[in-house]
Short mmCIF file of C-alpha atoms in Angstrom, two decimals:
data_model
loop_
_atom_site.label_atom_id
_atom_site.label_comp_id
_atom_site.label_asym_id
_atom_site.label_seq_id
_atom_site.Cartn_x
_atom_site.Cartn_y
_atom_site.Cartn_z
CA UNK A 1 28.00 6.18 -51.25
CA UNK A 2 31.90 6.52 -50.05
CA UNK A 3 32.33 6.60 -46.52
CA UNK A 4 35.12 8.88 -47.13
CA UNK A 5 32.69 11.67 -48.48
CA UNK A 6 31.50 12.57 -45.01
CA UNK A 7 34.88 12.98 -43.21
CA UNK A 8 36.69 15.85 -43.54
CA UNK A 9 39.50 15.10 -41.50
CA UNK A 10 40.22 11.70 -43.17
CA UNK A 11 42.07 11.65 -46.56
CA UNK A 12 40.47 8.90 -49.18
CA UNK A 13 43.06 6.46 -50.60
CA UNK A 14 43.28 7.93 -53.54
CA UNK A 15 44.47 11.07 -51.93
CA UNK A 16 41.96 13.60 -51.81
CA UNK A 17 39.72 15.05 -49.09
CA UNK A 18 36.19 14.53 -50.66
CA UNK A 19 34.46 17.37 -48.67
CA UNK A 20 36.62 19.67 -50.72
CA UNK A 21 35.53 18.28 -53.99
CA UNK A 22 32.14 18.76 -52.82
CA UNK A 23 32.69 22.34 -52.09
CA UNK A 24 34.63 22.95 -55.45
CA UNK A 25 31.35 21.38 -57.17
CA UNK A 26 29.21 23.74 -54.95
CA UNK A 27 31.38 26.54 -56.65
CA UNK A 28 30.81 24.67 -60.36
CA UNK A 29 27.19 25.44 -59.83
CA UNK A 30 27.66 29.03 -58.69
CA UNK A 31 27.24 32.05 -61.00
CA UNK A 32 30.12 32.97 -63.25
CA UNK A 33 32.90 35.06 -62.39
CA UNK A 34 35.75 36.78 -64.58
CA UNK A 35 38.92 38.42 -63.67
CA UNK A 36 41.25 40.52 -66.25
CA UNK A 37 44.36 42.46 -65.01
CA UNK A 38 45.02 44.90 -67.16
CA UNK A 39 48.18 47.04 -67.77
CA UNK A 40 46.50 49.96 -65.62
CA UNK A 41 44.02 48.11 -63.51
CA UNK A 42 41.96 45.41 -62.42
CA UNK A 43 38.32 44.27 -63.22
CA UNK A 44 36.17 41.72 -61.89
CA UNK A 45 33.00 40.90 -63.41
CA UNK A 46 29.72 38.46 -62.40
CA UNK A 47 26.73 37.27 -63.44
CA UNK A 48 23.90 38.42 -61.26
CA UNK A 49 21.23 35.65 -61.83
CA UNK A 50 17.97 35.50 -59.59
CA UNK A 51 15.98 32.05 -58.70
CA UNK A 52 13.08 33.80 -59.73
CA UNK A 53 11.81 36.91 -61.35
CA UNK A 54 9.82 37.82 -58.57
CA UNK A 55 13.51 38.77 -56.51
CA UNK A 56 14.76 41.94 -56.78
CA UNK A 57 17.92 41.89 -58.80
CA UNK A 58 19.12 44.64 -57.48
CA UNK A 59 19.54 43.49 -53.98
CA UNK A 60 21.76 40.72 -54.47
CA UNK A 61 25.06 40.95 -53.80
CA UNK A 62 27.74 38.95 -55.57
CA UNK A 63 30.86 41.45 -55.49
CA UNK A 64 31.93 43.38 -52.17
CA UNK A 65 34.55 45.95 -51.48
CA UNK A 66 37.21 45.39 -48.52
CA UNK A 67 38.98 48.40 -48.58
CA UNK A 68 39.90 51.32 -50.75
CA UNK A 69 42.17 49.38 -52.68
CA UNK A 70 41.07 45.91 -52.71
CA UNK A 71 37.34 44.21 -54.27
CA UNK A 72 36.40 40.60 -54.09
CA UNK A 73 33.83 38.85 -55.70
CA UNK A 74 32.50 35.05 -55.54
CA UNK A 75 31.19 31.92 -57.35
CA UNK A 76 29.26 29.24 -54.82
CA UNK A 77 27.41 29.76 -51.82
CA UNK A 78 26.55 33.59 -50.74
CA UNK A 79 25.97 33.01 -47.11
CA UNK A 80 29.71 31.56 -46.89
CA UNK A 81 30.77 34.55 -48.92
CA UNK A 82 29.29 36.89 -46.40
CA UNK A 83 31.30 35.28 -44.06
CA UNK A 84 34.63 35.81 -45.73
CA UNK A 85 33.78 39.39 -46.77
CA UNK A 86 33.74 40.34 -42.90
CA UNK A 87 36.37 38.46 -42.02
CA UNK A 88 38.55 40.46 -44.99
CA UNK A 89 37.24 43.45 -43.64
CA UNK A 90 38.39 42.58 -40.09
CA UNK A 91 42.15 41.47 -41.62
CA UNK A 92 42.46 45.09 -43.74
CA UNK A 93 41.29 47.29 -40.72
CA UNK A 94 43.50 45.41 -38.27
CA UNK A 95 46.67 46.23 -40.43
CA UNK A 96 45.73 49.61 -41.35
CA UNK A 97 45.13 50.08 -37.39
CA UNK A 98 49.15 49.13 -37.37
CA UNK A 99 50.59 50.54 -40.42
CA UNK A 100 48.21 53.45 -41.38
CA UNK A 101 47.65 52.10 -45.19
CA UNK A 102 45.63 49.56 -46.79
CA UNK A 103 47.45 45.90 -46.89
CA UNK A 104 49.22 44.66 -49.47
CA UNK A 105 47.03 42.39 -51.76
CA UNK A 106 48.98 39.22 -51.46
CA UNK A 107 49.19 40.13 -47.38
CA UNK A 108 45.17 40.13 -47.32
CA UNK A 109 45.06 36.66 -49.44
CA UNK A 110 47.19 34.52 -47.62
CA UNK A 111 45.39 35.79 -44.29
CA UNK A 112 42.13 34.83 -46.08
CA UNK A 113 43.09 31.54 -47.43
CA UNK A 114 44.80 30.73 -44.04
CA UNK A 115 41.20 31.21 -42.48
CA UNK A 116 39.78 28.55 -45.60
CA UNK A 117 42.45 26.13 -44.95
CA UNK A 118 41.76 26.04 -41.24
CA UNK A 119 38.25 24.83 -42.08
CA UNK A 120 39.41 21.75 -44.23
CA UNK A 121 41.32 20.21 -41.31
CA UNK A 122 39.23 20.91 -38.21
CA UNK A 123 36.64 18.70 -36.88
CA UNK A 124 33.12 19.85 -36.66
CA UNK A 125 33.25 22.33 -39.32
CA UNK A 126 33.02 22.01 -43.41
CA UNK A 127 34.80 24.18 -46.07
CA UNK A 128 33.48 27.26 -47.48
CA UNK A 129 31.48 26.58 -50.61
CA UNK A 130 32.98 29.56 -52.80
CA UNK A 131 36.02 30.66 -54.60
CA UNK A 132 37.18 34.09 -54.64
CA UNK A 133 38.56 36.28 -56.97
CA UNK A 134 40.52 39.64 -55.21
CA UNK A 135 41.65 42.26 -57.23
CA UNK A 136 43.78 45.35 -55.91
CA UNK A 137 46.16 47.78 -56.19
CA UNK A 138 49.52 48.19 -54.00
CA UNK A 139 53.06 48.95 -54.41
CA UNK A 140 53.43 45.93 -56.67
CA UNK A 141 50.82 47.41 -58.90
CA UNK A 142 47.77 45.37 -60.22
CA UNK A 143 46.80 42.31 -58.65
CA UNK A 144 44.29 39.32 -59.07
CA UNK A 145 44.24 36.35 -57.00
CA UNK A 146 42.41 33.37 -56.68
CA UNK A 147 41.27 31.56 -53.33
CA UNK A 148 39.50 28.22 -53.77
CA UNK A 149 38.28 26.16 -50.83
CA UNK A 150 41.11 24.01 -49.74
CA UNK A 151 42.86 27.53 -49.17
CA UNK A 152 45.01 27.33 -52.58
CA UNK A 153 45.54 30.89 -53.79
CA UNK A 154 47.26 31.73 -57.17
CA UNK A 155 47.85 35.14 -58.98
CA UNK A 156 46.50 35.45 -62.48
CA UNK A 157 46.55 37.27 -65.46
CA UNK A 158 43.10 36.65 -66.29
CA UNK A 159 40.90 33.82 -64.97
CA UNK A 160 37.30 32.63 -64.55
CA UNK A 161 35.26 30.50 -61.58
CA UNK A 162 31.88 28.81 -61.55
CA UNK A 163 29.53 27.56 -63.69
CA UNK A 164 30.83 28.47 -67.34
CA UNK A 165 34.73 28.39 -66.02
CA UNK A 166 36.03 26.18 -69.03
CA UNK A 167 34.46 27.93 -71.80
CA UNK A 168 35.37 31.56 -70.01
CA UNK A 169 39.14 30.38 -69.56
CA UNK A 170 39.29 28.86 -73.25
CA UNK A 171 37.52 32.46 -74.28
CA UNK A 172 39.82 34.45 -72.30
CA UNK A 173 42.92 32.66 -73.49
CA UNK A 174 42.13 33.51 -77.32
CA UNK A 175 41.24 37.43 -75.85
CA UNK A 176 43.66 38.13 -73.52
CA UNK A 177 46.82 40.69 -74.37
CA UNK A 178 48.98 41.43 -71.50
CA UNK A 179 49.05 45.14 -72.99
CA UNK A 180 45.61 46.03 -72.98
CA UNK A 181 44.31 48.75 -70.85
CA UNK A 182 41.21 48.73 -68.22
CA UNK A 183 38.81 49.89 -70.88
CA UNK A 184 39.63 46.77 -73.04
CA UNK A 185 39.55 44.88 -70.21
CA UNK A 186 36.27 45.36 -69.12
CA UNK A 187 35.05 44.81 -72.75
CA UNK A 188 36.59 41.57 -72.56
CA UNK A 189 35.46 40.74 -69.23
CA UNK A 190 31.61 41.45 -70.49
CA UNK A 191 32.00 39.37 -73.77
CA UNK A 192 33.61 36.31 -71.37
CA UNK A 193 30.26 36.82 -69.72
CA UNK A 194 28.20 37.09 -72.35
CA UNK A 195 29.47 33.66 -73.86
CA UNK A 196 27.75 31.67 -71.12
CA UNK A 197 24.51 33.82 -70.34
CA UNK A 198 21.28 32.70 -70.89
CA UNK A 199 19.00 35.13 -72.86
CA UNK A 200 19.88 38.55 -73.39
CA UNK A 201 22.47 40.37 -70.98
CA UNK A 202 21.33 43.78 -69.50
CA UNK A 203 22.72 46.03 -66.98
CA UNK A 204 20.87 44.47 -64.01
CA UNK A 205 22.34 41.30 -65.00
CA UNK A 206 25.71 41.50 -64.41
CA UNK A 207 27.74 43.06 -62.00
CA UNK A 208 31.32 44.81 -62.52
CA UNK A 209 34.17 45.99 -60.14
CA UNK A 210 37.26 47.73 -61.42
CA UNK A 211 40.18 49.32 -59.85
CA UNK A 212 42.78 51.79 -61.65
CA UNK A 213 46.50 51.90 -60.53
CA UNK A 214 45.61 55.94 -60.48
CA UNK A 215 42.55 57.25 -59.35
CA UNK A 216 42.36 61.03 -58.60
CA UNK A 217 40.87 61.85 -55.46
CA UNK A 218 38.59 64.84 -54.55
CA UNK A 219 41.32 66.35 -52.32
CA UNK A 220 43.49 65.79 -55.12
CA UNK A 221 45.78 63.43 -54.04
CA UNK A 222 46.26 60.25 -56.40
CA UNK A 223 45.15 56.78 -54.92
CA UNK A 224 43.79 53.64 -56.25
CA UNK A 225 39.76 52.90 -55.21
CA UNK A 226 37.96 50.10 -55.82
CA UNK A 227 34.61 50.82 -57.52
#
């Protein structure tokens, strides 16, 4: 065993932090998640996989609403995801208390990525074993971001994380069209997940979240809402 693999704060001779590599391996063992940015919104979808047939699949949460205009999904370790969801919601609420509106997606992503990065250079902690896909709508329009355990974040048109990431990205490269509408994006996300699901796909085996650039609220005002 490489002696550098046990230290988070020591670089290996090849310039890598091996604990981050191990965290990415945990992500690679997680359920496949897909995100697609359409012309009029964003869709994120994930496979809901239970470790046993006796588990109530409906109780599994792979996706979370951060605020009205932003949602997120993960691949990797579920307990780590819960911690980051709580942090993301605190960031969003702090921003709303200050500015009386939901945060721009890039602001929330940057703050969340900073938290994850802090856990790569502090003693006595370990990196988060999750990668995140964040979907939202702000003044810039639809946004899709990926955040990795290292604290790196990237904007995407379409991407995938998790166990079947490579095949899913290849499939998306063939199917993605920058002009596609949200309905087509949902269909493409389902087909992408179907490529890697063993057995039959059912409504209980996947979870889908969407946010449109325009959602008409009950009071008649138009605003985006993740659901």
